[in-house]
GROMACS .gro file of C-alpha atoms in nm:
model
  427
    1MET     CA    1  -0.025   0.027   0.014
    2GLN     CA    2   0.304   0.217   0.107
    3LYS     CA    3   0.444   0.130  -0.269
    4LEU     CA    4   0.145   0.251  -0.456
    5ALA     CA    5   0.095   0.566  -0.267
    6LEU     CA    6   0.442   0.667  -0.324
    7ILE     CA    7   0.380   0.570  -0.703
    8VAL     CA    8   0.110   0.788  -0.700
    9ILE     CA    9   0.271   1.090  -0.568
   10PHE     CA   10   0.583   1.054  -0.798
   11SER     CA   11   0.357   1.030  -1.092
   12SER     CA   12   0.141   1.352  -0.996
   13LEU     CA   13   0.493   1.486  -0.916
   14LEU     CA   14   0.603   1.407  -1.289
   15PHE     CA   15   0.330   1.561  -1.455
   16SER     CA   16   0.282   1.867  -1.260
   17GLN     CA   17   0.383   2.178  -1.395
   18THR     CA   18   0.530   2.488  -1.168
   19LEU     CA   19   0.362   2.821  -1.170
   20ASN     CA   20   0.649   2.954  -1.412
   21GLN     CA   21   0.601   2.636  -1.647
   22VAL     CA   22   0.292   2.705  -1.716
   23ILE     CA   23   0.296   3.086  -1.728
   24ARG     CA   24   0.603   3.063  -2.003
   25THR     CA   25   0.390   2.809  -2.211
   26ALA     CA   26   0.084   3.057  -2.191
   27LEU     CA   27   0.341   3.335  -2.313
   28ARG     CA   28   0.403   3.098  -2.618
   29HIS     CA   29   0.080   2.965  -2.681
   30SER     CA   30  -0.187   3.228  -2.597
   31PRO     CA   31  -0.374   3.364  -2.900
   32ILE     CA   32  -0.414   3.706  -2.747
   33ILE     CA   33  -0.024   3.750  -2.729
   34LYS     CA   34   0.007   3.613  -3.074
   35GLN     CA   35  -0.257   3.892  -3.171
   36ARG     CA   36  -0.067   4.162  -2.982
   37LYS     CA   37   0.262   4.078  -3.123
   38LEU     CA   38   0.091   4.090  -3.507
   39GLU     CA   39  -0.036   4.423  -3.380
   40ILE     CA   40   0.342   4.565  -3.311
   41LYS     CA   41   0.424   4.453  -3.636
   42GLU     CA   42   0.152   4.607  -3.804
   43ALA     CA   43   0.245   4.912  -3.641
   44GLN     CA   44   0.553   4.864  -3.760
   45LEU     CA   45   0.485   4.836  -4.105
   46LYS     CA   46   0.251   5.126  -4.121
   47LYS     CA   47   0.579   5.346  -4.025
   48LYS     CA   48   0.777   5.192  -4.305
   49LYS     CA   49   0.462   5.294  -4.505
   50ALA     CA   50   0.501   5.620  -4.404
   51VAL     CA   51   0.860   5.682  -4.423
   52ALA     CA   52   0.812   5.524  -4.794
   53SER     CA   53   0.598   5.821  -4.871
   54LYS     CA   54   0.837   6.067  -4.856
   55TYR     CA   55   1.024   5.951  -5.105
   56GLY     CA   56   0.760   5.937  -5.390
   57GLU     CA   57   0.653   5.689  -5.676
   58LEU     CA   58   0.779   5.571  -5.967
   59ASP     CA   59   0.543   5.425  -6.214
   60ILE     CA   60   0.566   5.257  -6.568
   61VAL     CA   61   0.237   5.447  -6.731
   62GLY     CA   62   0.174   5.327  -7.113
   63SER     CA   63  -0.176   5.507  -7.319
   64TYR     CA   64  -0.333   5.485  -7.663
   65THR     CA   65  -0.527   5.773  -7.795
   66HIS     CA   66  -0.719   5.809  -8.066
   67TYR     CA   67  -0.774   6.150  -8.232
   68ASN     CA   68  -1.052   6.271  -8.492
   69ILE     CA   69  -0.740   6.436  -8.707
   70GLU     CA   70  -0.372   6.403  -8.727
   71ARG     CA   71  -0.106   6.467  -8.491
   72THR     CA   72   0.276   6.520  -8.425
   73LEU     CA   73   0.444   6.250  -8.229
   74ALA     CA   74   0.593   6.542  -7.997
   75PRO     CA   75   0.525   6.882  -7.944
   76LEU     CA   76   0.691   7.086  -8.239
   77PRO     CA   77   0.961   7.330  -8.129
   78PRO     CA   78   1.026   7.655  -8.361
   79SER     CA   79   1.323   7.502  -8.512
   80ALA     CA   80   1.077   7.200  -8.661
   81MET     CA   81   0.965   7.455  -8.888
   82LYS     CA   82   1.272   7.529  -9.112
   83SER     CA   83   1.297   7.154  -9.140
   84PRO     CA   84   1.285   7.029  -9.512
   85THR     CA   85   1.140   6.694  -9.356
   86PRO     CA   86   0.782   6.701  -9.254
   87PRO     CA   87   0.708   6.575  -8.903
   88THR     CA   88   0.559   6.216  -8.822
   89THR     CA   89   0.155   6.269  -8.824
   90THR     CA   90  -0.065   6.001  -8.707
   91LYS     CA   91  -0.432   5.979  -8.585
   92ASP     CA   92  -0.356   5.674  -8.338
   93ILE     CA   93  -0.066   5.741  -8.076
   94TYR     CA   94   0.107   5.494  -7.853
   95SER     CA   95   0.302   5.601  -7.527
   96ILE     CA   96   0.491   5.428  -7.281
   97GLY     CA   97   0.747   5.564  -7.034
   98LEU     CA   98   0.851   5.608  -6.638
   99ASN     CA   99   0.687   5.868  -6.422
  100TYR     CA  100   0.825   5.993  -6.103
  101SER     CA  101   0.625   6.190  -5.843
  102VAL     CA  102   0.745   6.300  -5.488
  103PRO     CA  103   0.602   6.545  -5.240
  104LEU     CA  104   0.835   6.800  -5.179
  105PHE     CA  105   0.688   7.001  -4.898
  106THR     CA  106   0.328   6.905  -4.743
  107GLY     CA  107   0.320   7.144  -4.445
  108PHE     CA  108   0.519   6.882  -4.228
  109ALA     CA  109   0.227   6.642  -4.255
  110GLN     CA  110   0.419   6.342  -4.340
  111THR     CA  111   0.699   6.407  -4.058
  112ARG     CA  112   0.394   6.424  -3.807
  113GLU     CA  113   0.266   6.073  -3.990
  114ILE     CA  114   0.621   5.935  -3.921
  115GLU     CA  115   0.585   6.046  -3.562
  116ILE     CA  116   0.248   5.913  -3.514
  117ALA     CA  117   0.348   5.565  -3.675
  118ASN     CA  118   0.662   5.572  -3.396
  119LEU     CA  119   0.412   5.640  -3.107
  120ALA     CA  120   0.128   5.346  -3.258
  121ARG     CA  121   0.449   5.094  -3.246
  122GLU     CA  122   0.492   5.190  -2.889
  123LEU     CA  123   0.135   5.202  -2.791
  124SER     CA  124   0.135   4.800  -2.922
  125ARG     CA  125   0.409   4.739  -2.691
  126ALA     CA  126   0.274   4.887  -2.425
  127LYS     CA  127  -0.049   4.698  -2.475
  128LEU     CA  128   0.131   4.389  -2.502
  129LYS     CA  129   0.286   4.437  -2.187
  130ILE     CA  130  -0.089   4.457  -2.026
  131THR     CA  131  -0.214   4.174  -2.156
  132LYS     CA  132   0.073   3.973  -2.031
  133GLU     CA  133   0.044   4.124  -1.713
  134GLU     CA  134  -0.325   4.040  -1.741
  135LEU     CA  135  -0.280   3.701  -1.834
  136ILE     CA  136  -0.053   3.637  -1.584
  137TYR     CA  137  -0.270   3.737  -1.321
  138ASN     CA  138  -0.547   3.505  -1.455
  139ILE     CA  139  -0.311   3.209  -1.480
  140LYS     CA  140  -0.173   3.295  -1.099
  141SER     CA  141  -0.549   3.282  -0.948
  142LEU     CA  142  -0.675   3.000  -1.127
  143TYR     CA  143  -0.345   2.832  -1.047
  144THR     CA  144  -0.359   2.950  -0.647
  145THR     CA  145  -0.729   2.778  -0.677
  146ILE     CA  146  -0.623   2.466  -0.796
  147LEU     CA  147  -0.390   2.457  -0.496
  148SER     CA  148  -0.616   2.572  -0.257
  149LEU     CA  149  -0.909   2.293  -0.387
  150LYS     CA  150  -0.646   2.017  -0.372
  151GLU     CA  151  -0.536   2.088  -0.039
  152LEU     CA  152  -0.933   2.125   0.103
  153TYR     CA  153  -0.965   1.782  -0.079
  154ARG     CA  154  -0.706   1.628   0.111
  155ALA     CA  155  -0.803   1.739   0.427
  156GLN     CA  156  -1.139   1.643   0.374
  157LYS     CA  157  -1.012   1.303   0.270
  158ASN     CA  158  -0.806   1.308   0.598
  159TYR     CA  159  -1.150   1.406   0.775
  160THR     CA  160  -1.326   1.092   0.619
  161LYS     CA  161  -1.059   0.853   0.710
  162ALA     CA  162  -1.064   0.997   1.086
  163LEU     CA  163  -1.464   0.897   1.064
  164TYR     CA  164  -1.390   0.570   0.981
  165SER     CA  165  -1.128   0.525   1.243
  166LEU     CA  166  -1.380   0.669   1.525
  167LYS     CA  167  -1.617   0.411   1.358
  168ARG     CA  168  -1.430   0.167   1.447
  169LYS     CA  169  -1.364   0.248   1.776
  170VAL     CA  170  -1.733   0.304   1.839
  171ALA     CA  171  -1.812  -0.055   1.661
  172LEU     CA  172  -1.617  -0.192   1.961
  173GLY     CA  173  -1.809  -0.014   2.199
  174VAL     CA  174  -2.132  -0.114   2.074
  175LYS     CA  175  -2.014  -0.475   2.040
  176TYR     CA  176  -1.935  -0.471   2.382
  177GLY     CA  177  -2.249  -0.306   2.517
  178LYS     CA  178  -2.096   0.004   2.608
  179LEU     CA  179  -2.208   0.255   2.318
  180PRO     CA  180  -2.550   0.272   2.165
  181GLU     CA  181  -2.571   0.117   1.809
  182ILE     CA  182  -2.734   0.478   1.686
  183ASP     CA  183  -2.387   0.611   1.732
  184LEU     CA  184  -2.252   0.389   1.419
  185ILE     CA  185  -2.564   0.543   1.197
  186LYS     CA  186  -2.451   0.879   1.308
  187ILE     CA  187  -2.093   0.822   1.225
  188ASP     CA  188  -2.219   0.666   0.889
  189SER     CA  189  -2.429   0.975   0.784
  190GLU     CA  190  -2.142   1.187   0.854
  191ILE     CA  191  -1.910   1.005   0.665
  192SER     CA  192  -2.158   0.988   0.390
  193ALA     CA  193  -2.176   1.377   0.384
  194SER     CA  194  -1.747   1.374   0.400
  195LYS     CA  195  -1.739   1.205   0.084
  196VAL     CA  196  -1.983   1.407  -0.097
  197ASN     CA  197  -1.768   1.719  -0.031
  198GLU     CA  198  -1.475   1.527  -0.154
  199GLU     CA  199  -1.645   1.494  -0.479
  200MET     CA  200  -1.753   1.846  -0.496
  201PHE     CA  201  -1.404   1.918  -0.449
  202LYS     CA  202  -1.263   1.686  -0.712
  203SER     CA  203  -1.503   1.806  -0.926
  204ASN     CA  204  -1.417   2.187  -0.924
  205ILE     CA  205  -1.038   2.107  -0.939
  206GLU     CA  206  -1.121   1.921  -1.284
  207VAL     CA  207  -1.316   2.251  -1.364
  208THR     CA  208  -1.072   2.527  -1.277
  209LYS     CA  209  -0.786   2.308  -1.442
  210ALA     CA  210  -0.995   2.300  -1.793
  211THR     CA  211  -1.043   2.670  -1.735
  212LEU     CA  212  -0.661   2.712  -1.693
  213SER     CA  213  -0.565   2.468  -2.009
  214SER     CA  214  -0.812   2.696  -2.223
  215ILE     CA  215  -0.619   3.039  -2.084
  216VAL     CA  216  -0.289   2.849  -2.127
  217GLY     CA  217  -0.350   2.739  -2.500
  218LYS     CA  218  -0.250   2.392  -2.392
  219GLU     CA  219  -0.328   2.132  -2.132
  220VAL     CA  220  -0.251   2.174  -1.772
  221ARG     CA  221  -0.222   1.820  -1.623
  222GLY     CA  222  -0.099   1.890  -1.320
  223VAL     CA  223   0.006   2.188  -1.051
  224ALA     CA  224   0.311   2.185  -0.842
  225PRO     CA  225   0.284   2.343  -0.501
  226ILE     CA  226   0.396   2.670  -0.430
  227ARG     CA  227   0.624   2.756  -0.089
  228PHE     CA  228   0.520   3.080   0.048
  229ARG     CA  229   0.482   3.249   0.422
  230VAL     CA  230   0.184   3.444   0.527
  231LYS     CA  231   0.362   3.781   0.608
  232ARG     CA  232   0.242   4.075   0.785
  233PRO     CA  233   0.213   4.339   0.487
  234ARG     CA  234   0.357   4.643   0.499
  235TYR     CA  235   0.277   4.867   0.255
  236SER     CA  236   0.220   5.228   0.197
  237VAL     CA  237  -0.031   5.337  -0.059
  238LYS     CA  238   0.112   5.674  -0.077
  239ARG     CA  239   0.491   5.508  -0.178
  240LEU     CA  240   0.313   5.225  -0.450
  241TYR     CA  241   0.138   5.517  -0.570
  242LYS     CA  242   0.439   5.651  -0.748
  243GLU     CA  243   0.496   5.278  -0.927
  244ILE     CA  244   0.134   5.332  -1.035
  245LEU     CA  245   0.255   5.629  -1.240
  246LYS     CA  246   0.509   5.436  -1.393
  247THR     CA  247   0.301   5.135  -1.514
  248GLN     CA  248   0.206   5.075  -1.895
  249LYS     CA  249  -0.172   5.180  -1.840
  250VAL     CA  250  -0.069   5.527  -1.760
  251ARG     CA  251   0.161   5.528  -2.066
  252ILE     CA  252  -0.072   5.414  -2.284
  253ASP     CA  253  -0.275   5.736  -2.179
  254GLU     CA  254   0.019   5.945  -2.206
  255ILE     CA  255   0.099   5.809  -2.585
  256SER     CA  256  -0.245   5.891  -2.652
  257ILE     CA  257  -0.201   6.250  -2.543
  258GLU     CA  258   0.126   6.287  -2.757
  259LYS     CA  259  -0.035   6.100  -3.073
  260ALA     CA  260  -0.338   6.388  -3.013
  261LYS     CA  261  -0.061   6.683  -3.015
  262LYS     CA  262   0.073   6.502  -3.354
  263GLY     CA  263  -0.299   6.488  -3.487
  264ILE     CA  264  -0.348   6.862  -3.445
  265LYS     CA  265  -0.030   6.970  -3.603
  266LYS     CA  266  -0.061   6.697  -3.910
  267ALA     CA  267  -0.420   6.887  -3.916
  268GLN     CA  268  -0.255   7.230  -3.921
  269ALA     CA  269  -0.069   7.118  -4.238
  270LEU     CA  270  -0.349   7.157  -4.440
  271LYS     CA  271  -0.316   7.542  -4.424
  272TYR     CA  272   0.019   7.509  -4.573
  273PRO     CA  273   0.106   7.536  -4.949
  274GLN     CA  274   0.144   7.152  -5.121
  275VAL     CA  275   0.425   7.117  -5.345
  276ALA     CA  276   0.524   6.842  -5.527
  277LEU     CA  277   0.754   6.748  -5.781
  278ASN     CA  278   0.674   6.539  -6.131
  279ALA     CA  279   0.926   6.374  -6.383
  280TYR     CA  280   0.821   6.197  -6.700
  281GLY     CA  281   1.067   6.009  -6.967
  282GLY     CA  282   0.891   5.797  -7.213
  283LYS     CA  283   0.860   5.735  -7.593
  284ASN     CA  284   0.547   5.782  -7.831
  285PHE     CA  285   0.467   5.597  -8.112
  286GLY     CA  286   0.266   5.609  -8.422
  287LYS     CA  287   0.217   5.512  -8.779
  288ASP     CA  288   0.249   5.806  -9.036
  289ILE     CA  289  -0.040   5.861  -9.234
  290ASN     CA  290   0.188   5.973  -9.538
  291THR     CA  291   0.426   5.754  -9.552
  292ASP     CA  292   0.255   5.426  -9.345
  293ASP     CA  293   0.588   5.404  -9.165
  294TRP     CA  294   0.603   5.368  -8.797
  295ASP     CA  295   0.782   5.607  -8.629
  296SER     CA  296   0.878   5.742  -8.254
  297GLU     CA  297   0.959   6.035  -8.023
  298THR     CA  298   1.097   6.043  -7.711
  299ILE     CA  299   0.987   6.300  -7.474
  300TRP     CA  300   1.061   6.382  -7.129
  301GLN     CA  301   0.949   6.642  -6.877
  302VAL     CA  302   1.036   6.766  -6.523
  303GLY     CA  303   0.797   7.017  -6.345
  304VAL     CA  304   0.684   7.151  -5.987
  305ASN     CA  305   0.341   7.181  -5.894
  306VAL     CA  306   0.230   7.395  -5.603
  307LYS     CA  307  -0.131   7.414  -5.427
  308TYR     CA  308  -0.285   7.615  -5.191
  309THR     CA  309  -0.607   7.633  -5.089
  310LEU     CA  310  -0.766   7.938  -5.023
  311SER     CA  311  -1.108   7.801  -4.895
  312ASP     CA  312  -1.262   7.481  -4.814
  313PHE     CA  313  -1.557   7.660  -4.630
  314GLY     CA  314  -1.475   7.570  -4.267
  315LYS     CA  315  -1.305   7.183  -4.343
  316ARG     CA  316  -0.958   7.279  -4.250
  317ASP     CA  317  -1.090   7.462  -3.957
  318ALA     CA  318  -1.318   7.143  -3.867
  319THR     CA  319  -1.044   6.930  -3.877
  320ILE     CA  320  -0.822   7.126  -3.674
  321GLU     CA  321  -1.092   7.143  -3.381
  322LEU     CA  322  -1.180   6.789  -3.389
  323ALA     CA  323  -0.809   6.705  -3.348
  324LYS     CA  324  -0.802   6.884  -3.063
  325VAL     CA  325  -1.132   6.780  -2.912
  326GLY     CA  326  -0.925   6.416  -2.943
  327LYS     CA  327  -0.621   6.574  -2.715
  328ILE     CA  328  -0.887   6.714  -2.441
  329LYS     CA  329  -1.030   6.339  -2.451
  330ALA     CA  330  -0.701   6.178  -2.440
  331SER     CA  331  -0.610   6.432  -2.079
  332LEU     CA  332  -0.928   6.352  -1.914
  333LYS     CA  333  -0.871   5.951  -2.009
  334LYS     CA  334  -0.541   5.964  -1.824
  335GLN     CA  335  -0.739   6.170  -1.524
  336GLN     CA  336  -0.994   5.881  -1.481
  337THR     CA  337  -0.692   5.590  -1.537
  338LEU     CA  338  -0.524   5.736  -1.259
  339LEU     CA  339  -0.799   5.733  -1.018
  340GLU     CA  340  -0.898   5.412  -1.092
  341LEU     CA  341  -0.565   5.270  -1.062
  342LYS     CA  342  -0.570   5.431  -0.723
  343LYS     CA  343  -0.901   5.295  -0.617
  344SER     CA  344  -0.765   4.923  -0.742
  345LEU     CA  345  -0.439   4.997  -0.519
  346VAL     CA  346  -0.610   5.106  -0.193
  347LYS     CA  347  -0.826   4.803  -0.240
  348ALA     CA  348  -0.562   4.578  -0.336
  349VAL     CA  349  -0.345   4.657  -0.043
  350SER     CA  350  -0.643   4.665   0.199
  351ASP     CA  351  -0.805   4.335   0.052
  352LEU     CA  352  -0.392   4.186   0.142
  353LYS     CA  353  -0.414   4.326   0.508
  354LEU     CA  354  -0.745   4.197   0.554
  355ASN     CA  355  -0.691   3.819   0.432
  356TYR     CA  356  -0.365   3.840   0.669
  357ASN     CA  357  -0.601   3.933   0.966
  358GLN     CA  358  -0.836   3.680   0.845
  359TYR     CA  359  -0.596   3.419   0.796
  360LEU     CA  360  -0.462   3.478   1.173
  361GLY     CA  361  -0.803   3.453   1.319
  362ASN     CA  362  -0.897   3.149   1.146
  363LEU     CA  363  -0.552   2.985   1.263
  364SER     CA  364  -0.649   3.114   1.641
  365SER     CA  365  -0.993   2.947   1.532
  366TYR     CA  366  -0.858   2.608   1.406
  367ARG     CA  367  -0.644   2.557   1.712
  368LEU     CA  368  -0.907   2.647   1.967
  369SER     CA  369  -1.137   2.380   1.710
  370LYS     CA  370  -0.884   2.149   1.775
  371LYS     CA  371  -0.857   2.168   2.139
  372SER     CA  372  -1.232   2.129   2.161
  373LYS     CA  373  -1.247   1.838   1.982
  374GLU     CA  374  -0.988   1.651   2.143
  375ILE     CA  375  -1.200   1.732   2.513
  376GLU     CA  376  -1.497   1.623   2.359
  377GLU     CA  377  -1.339   1.303   2.241
  378VAL     CA  378  -1.207   1.227   2.596
  379ARG     CA  379  -1.565   1.306   2.753
  380TYR     CA  380  -1.726   1.082   2.483
  381GLU     CA  381  -1.566   0.810   2.580
  382SER     CA  382  -1.607   0.900   2.940
  383GLY     CA  383  -2.007   0.887   2.856
  384VAL     CA  384  -2.029   1.247   2.969
  385VAL     CA  385  -2.117   1.368   2.600
  386ASP     CA  386  -2.328   1.171   2.340
  387ILE     CA  387  -2.201   1.149   1.954
  388ASN     CA  388  -2.364   1.433   1.843
  389ASP     CA  389  -2.142   1.648   2.047
  390LEU     CA  390  -1.816   1.488   1.926
  391LEU     CA  391  -1.942   1.456   1.565
  392LEU     CA  392  -2.012   1.844   1.571
  393ALA     CA  393  -1.698   1.912   1.752
  394ARG     CA  394  -1.508   1.744   1.449
  395ALA     CA  395  -1.719   1.911   1.214
  396LYS     CA  396  -1.616   2.249   1.370
  397THR     CA  397  -1.277   2.141   1.376
  398GLN     CA  398  -1.312   2.073   0.977
  399LEU     CA  399  -1.478   2.383   0.900
  400ALA     CA  400  -1.212   2.579   1.087
  401ARG     CA  401  -0.925   2.408   0.903
  402ALA     CA  402  -1.072   2.450   0.546
  403LYS     CA  403  -1.119   2.810   0.628
  404VAL     CA  404  -0.734   2.847   0.732
  405ILE     CA  405  -0.688   2.684   0.384
  406GLN     CA  406  -0.879   2.905   0.204
  407SER     CA  407  -0.749   3.261   0.372
  408LYS     CA  408  -0.399   3.145   0.316
  409TYR     CA  409  -0.433   3.134  -0.086
  410GLU     CA  410  -0.670   3.437  -0.039
  411TYR     CA  411  -0.378   3.609   0.129
  412LEU     CA  412  -0.136   3.460  -0.194
  413LYS     CA  413  -0.408   3.602  -0.427
  414SER     CA  414  -0.437   3.952  -0.315
  415ARG     CA  415  -0.037   3.941  -0.338
  416TYR     CA  416  -0.071   3.843  -0.687
  417LEU     CA  417  -0.345   4.131  -0.708
  418LEU     CA  418  -0.111   4.391  -0.578
  419ASP     CA  419   0.170   4.262  -0.849
  420TYR     CA  420  -0.120   4.297  -1.145
  421VAL     CA  421  -0.198   4.668  -0.984
  422LEU     CA  422   0.188   4.742  -1.025
  423GLU     CA  423   0.249   4.560  -1.318
  424ARG     CA  424   0.489   4.329  -1.150
  425GLY     CA  425   0.367   4.005  -1.253
  426GLU     CA  426   0.643   3.947  -1.536
  427LYS     CA  427   0.918   3.991  -1.302
   0.00000   0.00000   0.00000
């Protein structure tokens, strides 16, 4: 029997995963993490696109045009009038060439676009960090819940074993006429109730493991114990609030404000003249209507275009005002984020202190219940009390033990919650 128990324990340890292993697996396989990484790549590509737009476009262009009267393949210069050879004329002109266009001045709109793309990339990285923190906290919370349920399950099994041991002792008393047979029936009833609780804990463990596996993105077959001590929390909300200001949640709002500022400057660029360079080089082809021979002419040109909008009936002003409203909204969002984070910080610290005190209180109650149970056992054996008093004392002790286990792991969860608020989970 001992060998079998050792084999079971060894097998459970062999297939168990530590908390850090589960977290590493989740960071590799979680779809939401992969999605955030793709958003970073998307932001990098948008920046690349914005930078590339500064260098313009080089296009291959071609056309075919039919005219109602004949045309020359190229505009006639004054020198052509003096040439004895008449120029080629045709009604059908084919052309092919290269066209290059590049903006020379856009009111710094392109520069702002690149700056916004840089901020978007930083924003994506901050969102990835927050997503990782959320994922890690959820994993830690579920992992801790499983450990708590497993310990409760073991405690319940030990309670069932203790009831069987009591039943054997009472059975001897009944056999020799010292105890009433009704005591055995009451113990059997308590054993049945204890087994129901065992199954409940076992079922909850499987459900929680399945939930954890769905978050991780891979099956979690077992969990390994976490060694920790329940220590008095000594945290100052005022000191921890300074860490809040450095979190990625705040940084996201700061980036949004910066993006809004750049958006205003980009909108103001519409009030500047737009200057562009265009260059073309190619050939025109056609069949001379007089000689029926094909001929061609090389054509190239370079030009600078300037465009300045005198009036768009308030469109530019509305665009600028819209960008300014976006900046105000981003600033208000940051204020709201700071208030919510402070509330979360106060709650996390308060919960940690509360769970610590509850653990101490439950531990004290458990010790008293244990002593009370021992006294009731002696009194029952002496015939001073009946089986109801003894079973009640045992049930109270078991309940007190369960509260100690629960409060211990609730304390650990509170620590994890504080780490999540301060974005320390990945450290």
